[in-house]
């Protein structure tokens, strides 16, 4: 394949991904139509998605891969500097994080997507797929396998009350991820629509960390 053809293929894939971010955020991952994505990407071939991504799911995975890559990159930086100071060096890896620090790191990393229009759209898409993390089975989604993102999610387990049964531990972690994703997606949608927020970003994110931590720490239900 020539350099020109490779460049053209890359450009077309990027156009389709950008269009998919917009359509999936607006119409939903199930409601978004491939024909609308192809048209929005300026492609004349109706099979463009199949040609470049193999399927609708392949295109959706490509959108989510960008979200996971950005989150993982930000998390890597946050983990290394979360405890760094003049007297206490930065932690290398997630092992040095306690559970609440892990919650905070995950919220701040995903919140980085609020800073761009594409990021806000990806947050809207990601919230629809938060149940696919793999935490319910403790088997990470392929996109999360071996990532800092997955390791941080696992560290959130430390916030849970002692003695909580394993099924409830998994369910609470899944609920926590759903809360984070839903809250960030709602803020993203409001930003995309030009709606004024009730609070500034700093207060909103601090509140989201506190609420998520409280959910995880809640007293277990009576047997």
Coordinates of N, CA and C in Angstrom, one line a residue:
X1 N 0.9 -1.2 0.0 CA 0.0 0.0 0.0 C 0.9 1.2 0.0
X2 N 0.6 2.2 -0.9 CA 1.4 3.4 -1.0 C 1.2 4.3 0.1
X3 N 2.1 5.2 0.3 CA 2.0 6.2 1.4 C 0.7 7.1 1.2
X4 N 0.4 7.4 0.0 CA -0.8 8.2 -0.3 C -2.1 7.5 0.0
X5 N -2.1 6.2 -0.4 CA -3.3 5.4 -0.1 C -3.5 5.2 1.4
X6 N -2.3 5.0 2.1 CA -2.4 4.8 3.6 C -2.9 6.1 4.3
X7 N -2.5 7.2 3.8 CA -2.9 8.5 4.3 C -4.4 8.7 4.1
X8 N -4.8 8.4 2.9 CA -6.2 8.5 2.5 C -7.1 7.6 3.4
X9 N -6.6 6.4 3.6 CA -7.4 5.4 4.5 C -7.5 6.0 5.9
X10 N -6.4 6.5 6.4 CA -6.4 7.0 7.8 C -7.3 8.2 7.9
X11 N -7.3 9.1 6.9 CA -8.2 10.2 6.9 C -9.7 9.8 6.9
X12 N -10.0 8.8 6.0 CA -11.4 8.3 5.9 C -11.8 7.7 7.3
X13 N -10.9 6.9 7.9 CA -11.3 6.3 9.2 C -11.5 7.4 10.2
X14 N -10.7 8.4 10.2 CA -10.9 9.5 11.2 C -12.2 10.2 11.0
X15 N -12.5 10.4 9.7 CA -13.8 11.1 9.4 C -15.0 10.3 9.9
X16 N -14.9 9.0 9.7 CA -16.0 8.1 10.1 C -16.1 8.0 11.6
X17 N -15.0 8.0 12.3 CA -15.0 8.0 13.8 C -15.5 9.3 14.3
X18 N -15.1 10.4 13.7 CA -15.7 11.7 14.2 C -17.2 11.8 14.0
X19 N -17.6 11.3 12.8 CA -19.1 11.3 12.5 C -19.8 10.4 13.5
X20 N -19.2 9.2 13.8 CA -19.8 8.2 14.7 C -19.9 8.8 16.1
X21 N -18.9 9.5 16.6 CA -19.0 10.2 17.9 C -20.2 11.1 18.0
X22 N -20.4 11.9 16.9 CA -21.5 12.8 16.9 C -22.9 12.1 16.9
X23 N -23.0 11.1 16.0 CA -24.3 10.4 15.8 C -24.6 9.5 17.0
X24 N -23.6 8.8 17.5 CA -23.9 7.9 18.6 C -24.2 8.7 19.9
X25 N -23.6 9.9 20.0 CA -23.8 10.8 21.2 C -25.2 11.3 21.1
X26 N -25.6 11.7 19.9 CA -26.9 12.3 19.7 C -28.1 11.3 19.6
X27 N -27.9 10.2 18.9 CA -29.0 9.3 18.7 C -28.9 8.0 19.5
X28 N -27.8 7.8 20.1 CA -27.6 6.6 20.9 C -26.8 5.5 20.1
X29 N -26.2 4.6 20.9 CA -25.3 3.6 20.2 C -26.2 2.6 19.5
X30 N -27.5 2.5 19.9 CA -28.4 1.6 19.2 C -29.2 2.3 18.1
X31 N -29.5 3.6 18.4 CA -30.3 4.3 17.5 C -29.6 5.0 16.3
X32 N -28.3 5.2 16.5 CA -27.5 5.9 15.4 C -27.5 5.0 14.1
X33 N -27.8 5.7 13.0 CA -27.8 5.0 11.7 C -26.5 5.0 11.0
X34 N -26.1 3.9 10.4 CA -24.8 3.9 9.6 C -24.9 4.8 8.4
X35 N -26.1 4.9 7.8 CA -26.2 5.8 6.6 C -25.9 7.3 7.0
X36 N -26.4 7.6 8.2 CA -26.2 9.0 8.7 C -24.7 9.2 9.0
X37 N -24.0 8.2 9.5 CA -22.6 8.4 9.8 C -21.8 8.5 8.5
X38 N -22.1 7.6 7.6 CA -21.4 7.7 6.3 C -21.6 9.0 5.6
X39 N -22.9 9.5 5.6 CA -23.2 10.8 5.0 C -22.5 11.9 5.7
X40 N -22.5 11.9 7.0 CA -21.8 13.0 7.8 C -20.3 13.0 7.6
X41 N -19.8 11.8 7.3 CA -18.3 11.7 7.1 C -18.0 12.1 5.6
X42 N -19.0 12.4 4.8 CA -18.7 12.8 3.5 C -18.3 11.7 2.5
X43 N -18.8 10.4 2.9 CA -18.4 9.3 2.1 C -19.5 8.9 1.1
X44 N -19.2 8.5 -0.1 CA -20.2 8.1 -1.1 C -20.5 6.6 -1.1
X45 N -19.6 5.9 -0.5 CA -19.7 4.4 -0.5 C -20.6 4.0 0.7
X46 N -21.8 3.5 0.5 CA -22.6 3.1 1.7 C -22.0 2.0 2.6
X47 N -21.0 1.3 2.0 CA -20.4 0.2 2.8 C -19.1 0.7 3.4
X48 N -18.9 2.0 3.6 CA -17.6 2.5 4.1 C -17.3 2.0 5.5
X49 N -18.3 1.9 6.3 CA -18.1 1.5 7.7 C -17.7 0.0 7.7
X50 N -18.3 -0.8 6.9 CA -18.0 -2.2 6.8 C -16.5 -2.4 6.3
X51 N -16.2 -1.6 5.3 CA -14.9 -1.7 4.7 C -13.8 -1.3 5.7
X52 N -13.9 -0.3 6.4 CA -12.9 0.2 7.3 C -12.9 -0.4 8.7
X53 N -14.1 -0.8 9.2 CA -14.2 -1.2 10.6 C -14.8 -2.6 10.7
X54 N -15.3 -3.2 9.6 CA -15.8 -4.5 9.6 C -17.3 -4.6 10.0
X55 N -17.7 -3.7 10.9 CA -19.1 -3.8 11.4 C -19.4 -2.5 12.1
X56 N -20.7 -2.4 12.5 CA -21.1 -1.3 13.4 C -20.4 -1.3 14.7
X57 N -20.2 -2.6 15.2 CA -19.6 -2.7 16.5 C -18.1 -2.4 16.4
X58 N -17.5 -2.7 15.3 CA -16.1 -2.3 15.1 C -15.9 -0.8 15.1
X59 N -16.8 -0.1 14.5 CA -16.7 1.4 14.5 C -16.9 1.9 16.0
X60 N -17.9 1.3 16.7 CA -18.1 1.8 18.1 C -16.9 1.5 18.9
X61 N -16.3 0.3 18.7 CA -15.1 0.0 19.4 C -14.0 1.0 19.2
X62 N -13.9 1.5 17.9 CA -12.9 2.5 17.6 C -13.1 3.8 18.3
X63 N -14.4 4.2 18.4 CA -14.7 5.4 19.2 C -14.3 5.2 20.7
X64 N -14.6 4.0 21.2 CA -14.3 3.8 22.6 C -12.8 3.6 22.9
X65 N -12.1 3.1 21.9 CA -10.7 3.0 22.0 C -10.0 4.3 22.3
X66 N -10.5 5.3 21.6 CA -9.9 6.7 21.8 C -10.2 7.2 23.2
X67 N -11.4 6.9 23.7 CA -11.8 7.3 25.0 C -10.9 6.6 26.0
X68 N -10.7 5.3 25.9 CA -9.9 4.5 26.8 C -8.5 5.0 26.8
X69 N -8.0 5.2 25.6 CA -6.6 5.6 25.4 C -6.3 7.0 26.2
X70 N -7.3 7.9 26.0 CA -7.1 9.2 26.6 C -7.2 9.1 28.2
X71 N -8.2 8.3 28.6 CA -8.3 8.1 30.0 C -7.1 7.4 30.6
X72 N -6.6 6.4 30.0 CA -5.4 5.7 30.5 C -4.2 6.6 30.5
X73 N -4.1 7.4 29.5 CA -2.9 8.3 29.5 C -3.0 9.3 30.6
X74 N -4.1 9.9 30.9 CA -4.3 10.9 32.0 C -4.1 10.2 33.3
X75 N -4.7 9.0 33.4 CA -4.6 8.2 34.7 C -3.1 7.9 35.0
X76 N -2.3 7.6 34.0 CA -0.9 7.2 34.2 C -0.2 8.4 34.8
X77 N -0.5 9.6 34.3 CA 0.1 10.8 34.9 C -0.4 11.1 36.3
X78 N -1.7 10.9 36.6 CA -2.3 11.2 37.9 C -1.7 10.2 38.9
X79 N -1.6 8.9 38.5 CA -1.1 7.9 39.5 C 0.3 8.3 39.9
X80 N 1.2 8.7 39.0 CA 2.6 9.0 39.3 C 2.7 10.2 40.1
X81 N 1.8 11.1 40.1 CA 1.9 12.4 40.9 C 0.9 12.5 42.0
X82 N 0.1 11.5 42.2 CA -1.0 11.6 43.2 C -0.5 11.9 44.6
X83 N 0.7 11.4 45.0 CA 1.3 11.6 46.3 C 2.6 12.2 46.3
X84 N 3.0 12.7 45.1 CA 4.4 13.3 45.0 C 4.5 14.6 45.8
X85 N 5.6 14.8 46.5 CA 5.8 16.0 47.2 C 7.3 16.1 47.5
X86 N 7.7 17.1 48.2 CA 9.1 17.3 48.5 C 9.6 16.2 49.4
X87 N 8.7 15.7 50.3 CA 9.2 14.6 51.2 C 8.7 13.3 50.9
X88 N 7.7 13.2 50.0 CA 7.1 11.9 49.6 C 7.1 11.8 48.1
X89 N 7.9 11.0 47.5 CA 8.0 10.9 46.0 C 6.7 10.3 45.4
X90 N 6.6 10.6 44.1 CA 5.4 10.1 43.4 C 5.3 8.6 43.5
X91 N 4.1 8.1 43.5 CA 3.9 6.6 43.5 C 4.0 6.1 42.1
X92 N 4.8 5.1 41.9 CA 4.9 4.5 40.6 C 4.0 3.3 40.5
X93 N 2.8 3.5 39.9 CA 1.8 2.4 39.8 C 0.7 2.7 40.8
X94 N -0.4 1.9 40.6 CA -1.6 2.1 41.4 C -1.5 1.5 42.8
X95 N -0.5 0.7 43.0 CA -0.4 0.0 44.3 C -0.4 1.0 45.5
X96 N 0.1 2.2 45.3 CA 0.2 3.2 46.3 C -1.1 4.0 46.5
X97 N -2.1 3.8 45.7 CA -3.3 4.5 45.9 C -4.2 3.8 46.9
X98 N -4.9 4.5 47.7 CA -6.0 3.9 48.5 C -7.3 4.0 47.7
X99 N -8.3 3.4 48.2 CA -9.6 3.4 47.4 C -10.1 4.7 47.0
X100 N -10.2 5.7 47.9 CA -10.7 7.0 47.6 C -9.8 7.7 46.6
X101 N -8.5 7.6 46.7 CA -7.7 8.2 45.7 C -7.9 7.6 44.3
X102 N -8.2 6.3 44.3 CA -8.5 5.7 43.0 C -9.8 6.2 42.4
X103 N -10.8 6.4 43.3 CA -12.1 7.0 42.8 C -11.8 8.4 42.2
X104 N -11.0 9.2 43.0 CA -10.7 10.6 42.5 C -9.9 10.6 41.2
X105 N -8.9 9.7 41.1 CA -8.1 9.6 39.9 C -9.0 9.2 38.7
X106 N -9.9 8.3 38.9 CA -10.8 7.9 37.7 C -11.7 9.0 37.3
X107 N -12.3 9.7 38.3 CA -13.2 10.8 38.0 C -12.4 11.9 37.2
X108 N -11.3 12.3 37.7 CA -10.5 13.4 37.1 C -10.0 13.0 35.7
X109 N -9.6 11.8 35.6 CA -9.1 11.3 34.2 C -10.2 11.4 33.2
X110 N -11.4 10.8 33.6 CA -12.5 10.8 32.6 C -13.0 12.2 32.4
X111 N -12.9 13.1 33.4 CA -13.4 14.5 33.3 C -12.6 15.3 32.3
X112 N -11.3 14.8 32.0 CA -10.5 15.5 31.0 C -11.2 15.6 29.6
X113 N -12.1 14.6 29.4 CA -12.9 14.6 28.1 C -13.9 15.8 28.0
X114 N -14.2 16.4 29.2 CA -15.1 17.5 29.1 C -14.5 18.8 28.5
X115 N -13.2 18.7 28.3 CA -12.5 19.9 27.8 C -12.6 20.1 26.3
X116 N -13.0 19.1 25.5 CA -13.2 19.3 24.1 C -14.5 18.8 23.6
X117 N -15.0 19.3 22.5 CA -16.3 18.9 21.9 C -16.3 17.4 21.6
X118 N -15.2 16.9 21.0 CA -15.1 15.4 20.7 C -15.1 14.6 22.0
X119 N -14.4 15.1 23.0 CA -14.4 14.4 24.3 C -15.7 14.4 25.0
X120 N -16.5 15.4 24.9 CA -17.8 15.5 25.5 C -18.7 14.5 24.7
X121 N -18.6 14.4 23.5 CA -19.4 13.4 22.7 C -19.0 11.9 23.1
X122 N -17.7 11.7 23.3 CA -17.3 10.4 23.7 C -17.8 10.0 25.1
X123 N -17.9 11.0 26.0 CA -18.4 10.7 27.3 C -19.9 10.3 27.2
X124 N -20.6 10.9 26.2 CA -22.0 10.6 26.0 C -22.1 9.1 25.5
X125 N -21.2 8.7 24.7 CA -21.2 7.4 24.2 C -20.8 6.4 25.3
X126 N -19.7 6.8 26.0 CA -19.2 5.9 27.0 C -20.2 5.5 28.1
X127 N -21.0 6.5 28.4 CA -22.0 6.3 29.5 C -23.0 5.2 29.1
X128 N -23.3 5.0 27.8 CA -24.2 4.0 27.4 C -23.6 2.6 27.4
X129 N -22.3 2.6 27.6 CA -21.6 1.3 27.6 C -20.8 1.0 28.9
X130 N -21.2 1.8 30.0 CA -20.4 1.6 31.2 C -20.5 0.2 31.8
X131 N -21.6 -0.5 31.5 CA -21.8 -1.9 32.0 C -20.9 -2.9 31.3
X132 N -20.1 -2.4 30.3 CA -19.2 -3.4 29.6 C -17.8 -3.4 30.2
X133 N -17.6 -2.7 31.3 CA -16.2 -2.7 31.8 C -15.7 -4.1 32.2
X134 N -16.6 -5.0 32.6 CA -16.2 -6.3 32.9 C -16.1 -6.5 34.4
X135 N -16.4 -5.5 35.2 CA -16.2 -5.6 36.7 C -17.1 -6.6 37.3
X136 N -18.3 -6.8 36.7 CA -19.2 -7.8 37.2 C -18.7 -9.2 37.2
X137 N -17.8 -9.5 36.3 CA -17.2 -10.8 36.2 C -15.7 -10.8 36.7
X138 N -15.2 -9.6 37.0 CA -13.8 -9.4 37.3 C -12.9 -9.8 36.1
X139 N -13.5 -9.8 34.9 CA -12.7 -10.1 33.7 C -12.8 -8.8 32.9
X140 N -11.7 -8.1 32.7 CA -11.8 -6.8 32.0 C -12.2 -6.9 30.5
X141 N -12.9 -5.9 30.1 CA -13.2 -5.7 28.7 C -11.9 -5.7 27.9
X142 N -11.8 -6.3 26.7 CA -10.5 -6.3 26.0 C -9.8 -5.0 25.9
X143 N -10.6 -3.9 25.8 CA -9.9 -2.6 25.7 C -9.3 -2.1 27.0
X144 N -9.7 -2.7 28.1 CA -9.2 -2.4 29.4 C -8.1 -3.3 29.9
X145 N -8.0 -4.5 29.3 CA -7.1 -5.5 29.8 C -5.7 -5.0 29.8
X146 N -5.0 -5.1 30.9 CA -3.6 -4.7 31.1 C -3.4 -3.2 31.2
X147 N -4.5 -2.4 31.4 CA -4.4 -1.0 31.4 C -4.4 -0.4 32.9
X148 N -3.9 0.8 33.0 CA -3.9 1.5 34.3 C -5.4 1.7 34.7
X149 N -6.2 2.0 33.7 CA -7.6 2.2 33.9 C -8.2 1.1 34.7
X150 N -8.0 -0.2 34.2 CA -8.5 -1.3 34.9 C -7.9 -1.5 36.3
X151 N -6.7 -1.2 36.4 CA -6.0 -1.4 37.8 C -6.6 -0.4 38.8
X152 N -6.9 0.8 38.3 CA -7.5 1.8 39.2 C -8.9 1.4 39.6
X153 N -9.7 0.9 38.7 CA -11.0 0.4 39.0 C -10.9 -0.7 40.1
X154 N -9.9 -1.6 40.0 CA -9.8 -2.6 40.9 C -9.4 -2.1 42.3
X155 N -8.6 -1.0 42.3 CA -8.2 -0.3 43.6 C -9.4 0.3 44.3
X156 N -10.5 0.6 43.6 CA -11.7 1.2 44.2 C -12.3 0.2 45.1
X157 N -12.0 -1.1 45.0 CA -12.5 -2.2 45.8 C -12.2 -1.9 47.3
X158 N -11.1 -1.2 47.6 CA -10.7 -1.0 48.9 C -11.6 0.0 49.7
X159 N -12.5 0.7 49.0 CA -13.4 1.6 49.7 C -14.6 0.8 50.3
X160 N -14.9 -0.4 49.7 CA -16.0 -1.2 50.1 C -15.9 -1.6 51.6
X161 N -17.1 -1.8 52.3 CA -17.0 -2.2 53.7 C -16.5 -3.6 53.8
X162 N -15.8 -3.8 54.9 CA -15.3 -5.2 55.2 C -16.5 -6.2 55.3
X163 N -16.2 -7.4 54.8 CA -17.2 -8.4 55.0 C -18.4 -8.4 54.0
X164 N -18.3 -7.4 53.0 CA -19.3 -7.4 52.0 C -19.2 -8.6 51.0
X165 N -20.2 -9.3 50.8 CA -20.2 -10.5 49.9 C -19.7 -10.1 48.5
X166 N -19.0 -11.0 47.9 CA -18.4 -10.8 46.6 C -19.4 -10.3 45.5
X167 N -20.6 -10.9 45.4 CA -21.6 -10.4 44.5 C -22.0 -9.0 44.7
X168 N -22.1 -8.6 46.0 CA -22.4 -7.2 46.3 C -21.2 -6.3 46.0
X169 N -20.0 -6.7 46.2 CA -18.8 -6.0 45.9 C -18.8 -5.6 44.4
X170 N -19.0 -6.6 43.6 CA -19.0 -6.4 42.1 C -20.1 -5.5 41.7
X171 N -21.3 -5.7 42.3 CA -22.4 -4.8 41.9 C -22.2 -3.4 42.3
X172 N -21.6 -3.2 43.5 CA -21.4 -1.8 43.9 C -20.4 -1.1 43.0
X173 N -19.3 -1.8 42.7 CA -18.3 -1.2 41.8 C -18.9 -0.9 40.4
X174 N -19.8 -1.8 39.9 CA -20.5 -1.5 38.7 C -21.4 -0.3 38.8
X175 N -22.1 -0.2 39.9 CA -22.9 1.0 40.1 C -22.1 2.3 40.2
X176 N -20.9 2.2 40.9 CA -20.1 3.4 41.0 C -19.6 3.8 39.6
X177 N -19.2 2.9 38.8 CA -18.8 3.3 37.4 C -19.9 3.9 36.6
X178 N -21.2 3.3 36.8 CA -22.3 3.9 36.2 C -22.6 5.3 36.6
X179 N -22.5 5.5 37.9 CA -22.7 6.9 38.4 C -21.7 7.9 37.8
X180 N -20.4 7.5 37.8 CA -19.4 8.4 37.3 C -19.7 8.7 35.8
X181 N -20.0 7.6 35.0 CA -20.2 7.8 33.6 C -21.4 8.6 33.3
X182 N -22.5 8.4 34.1 CA -23.8 9.1 33.8 C -23.6 10.5 34.2
X183 N -23.0 10.8 35.3 CA -22.8 12.2 35.7 C -22.0 13.0 34.8
X184 N -20.9 12.4 34.3 CA -20.0 13.1 33.3 C -20.7 13.3 32.0
X185 N -21.5 12.3 31.6 CA -22.2 12.4 30.3 C -23.3 13.4 30.4
X186 N -24.0 13.6 31.5 CA -25.0 14.6 31.6 C -24.4 16.0 31.6
X187 N -23.2 16.1 32.2 CA -22.6 17.4 32.1 C -22.1 17.7 30.7
X188 N -21.6 16.7 30.0 CA -21.2 16.8 28.7 C -22.3 17.2 27.8
X189 N -23.5 16.6 27.9 CA -24.6 16.9 27.1 C -25.0 18.4 27.3
X190 N -25.0 18.8 28.6 CA -25.4 20.2 28.8 C -24.4 21.2 28.2
X191 N -23.1 20.8 28.2 CA -22.1 21.7 27.6 C -22.3 21.7 26.1
X192 N -22.6 20.6 25.5 CA -22.8 20.6 24.0 C -24.1 21.4 23.7
X193 N -25.1 21.4 24.5 CA -26.3 22.1 24.3 C -26.2 23.6 24.7
X194 N -25.1 24.0 25.3 CA -24.9 25.4 25.7 C -25.7 25.7 26.9
X195 N -26.1 24.7 27.7 CA -26.8 24.9 29.0 C -25.9 25.3 30.1
X196 N -26.2 26.3 30.9 CA -25.4 26.7 32.0 C -25.4 25.7 33.1
X197 N -24.3 25.4 33.7 CA -24.2 24.4 34.8 C -24.5 25.1 36.1
X198 N -25.0 24.3 37.1 CA -25.3 24.9 38.4 C -24.1 25.2 39.2
X199 N -23.0 24.4 39.0 CA -21.8 24.6 39.7 C -20.6 24.6 38.8
X200 N -19.5 25.1 39.3 CA -18.3 25.0 38.5 C -17.7 23.6 38.5
X201 N -16.7 23.4 37.6 CA -16.1 22.1 37.4 C -15.5 21.6 38.7
X202 N -14.8 22.4 39.4 CA -14.1 21.9 40.6 C -15.0 21.4 41.6
X203 N -16.1 22.1 41.9 CA -17.1 21.7 42.9 C -17.8 20.4 42.4
X204 N -18.2 20.5 41.1 CA -18.9 19.3 40.5 C -18.1 18.0 40.7
X205 N -16.8 18.1 40.3 CA -16.0 16.9 40.3 C -15.7 16.4 41.8
X206 N -15.5 17.4 42.7 CA -15.3 17.0 44.1 C -16.6 16.4 44.6
X207 N -17.7 16.9 44.3 CA -19.0 16.3 44.7 C -19.2 14.9 44.1
X208 N -18.8 14.7 42.9 CA -18.9 13.4 42.2 C -18.0 12.4 42.9
X209 N -16.8 12.8 43.3 CA -15.9 11.9 44.1 C -16.5 11.5 45.4
X210 N -17.1 12.5 46.1 CA -17.7 12.3 47.4 C -18.9 11.4 47.3
X211 N -19.7 11.6 46.3 CA -20.9 10.8 46.2 C -20.6 9.3 45.8
X212 N -19.6 9.2 44.9 CA -19.2 7.8 44.5 C -18.6 7.1 45.7
X213 N -17.8 7.8 46.4 CA -17.1 7.1 47.6 C -18.2 6.7 48.6
X214 N -19.2 7.6 48.8 CA -20.3 7.3 49.8 C -21.1 6.1 49.3
X215 N -21.3 6.0 48.1 CA -22.1 4.9 47.5 C -21.3 3.6 47.8
X216 N -20.0 3.6 47.6 CA -19.2 2.4 47.8 C -19.1 2.0 49.3
X217 N -19.1 3.1 50.2 CA -19.0 2.8 51.6 C -20.3 2.6 52.4
X218 N -21.4 2.7 51.7 CA -22.7 2.5 52.3 C -22.8 1.3 53.2
X219 N -23.5 1.4 54.3 CA -23.7 0.2 55.1 C -24.4 -0.9 54.4
X220 N -23.9 -2.1 54.4 CA -24.5 -3.3 53.7 C -26.0 -3.5 54.1
X221 N -26.8 -4.0 53.2 CA -28.2 -4.2 53.6 C -28.3 -5.4 54.6
X222 N -29.3 -5.4 55.4 CA -29.5 -6.5 56.3 C -29.7 -7.8 55.6
X223 N -29.2 -8.9 56.1 CA -29.3 -10.2 55.4 C -30.8 -10.7 55.4

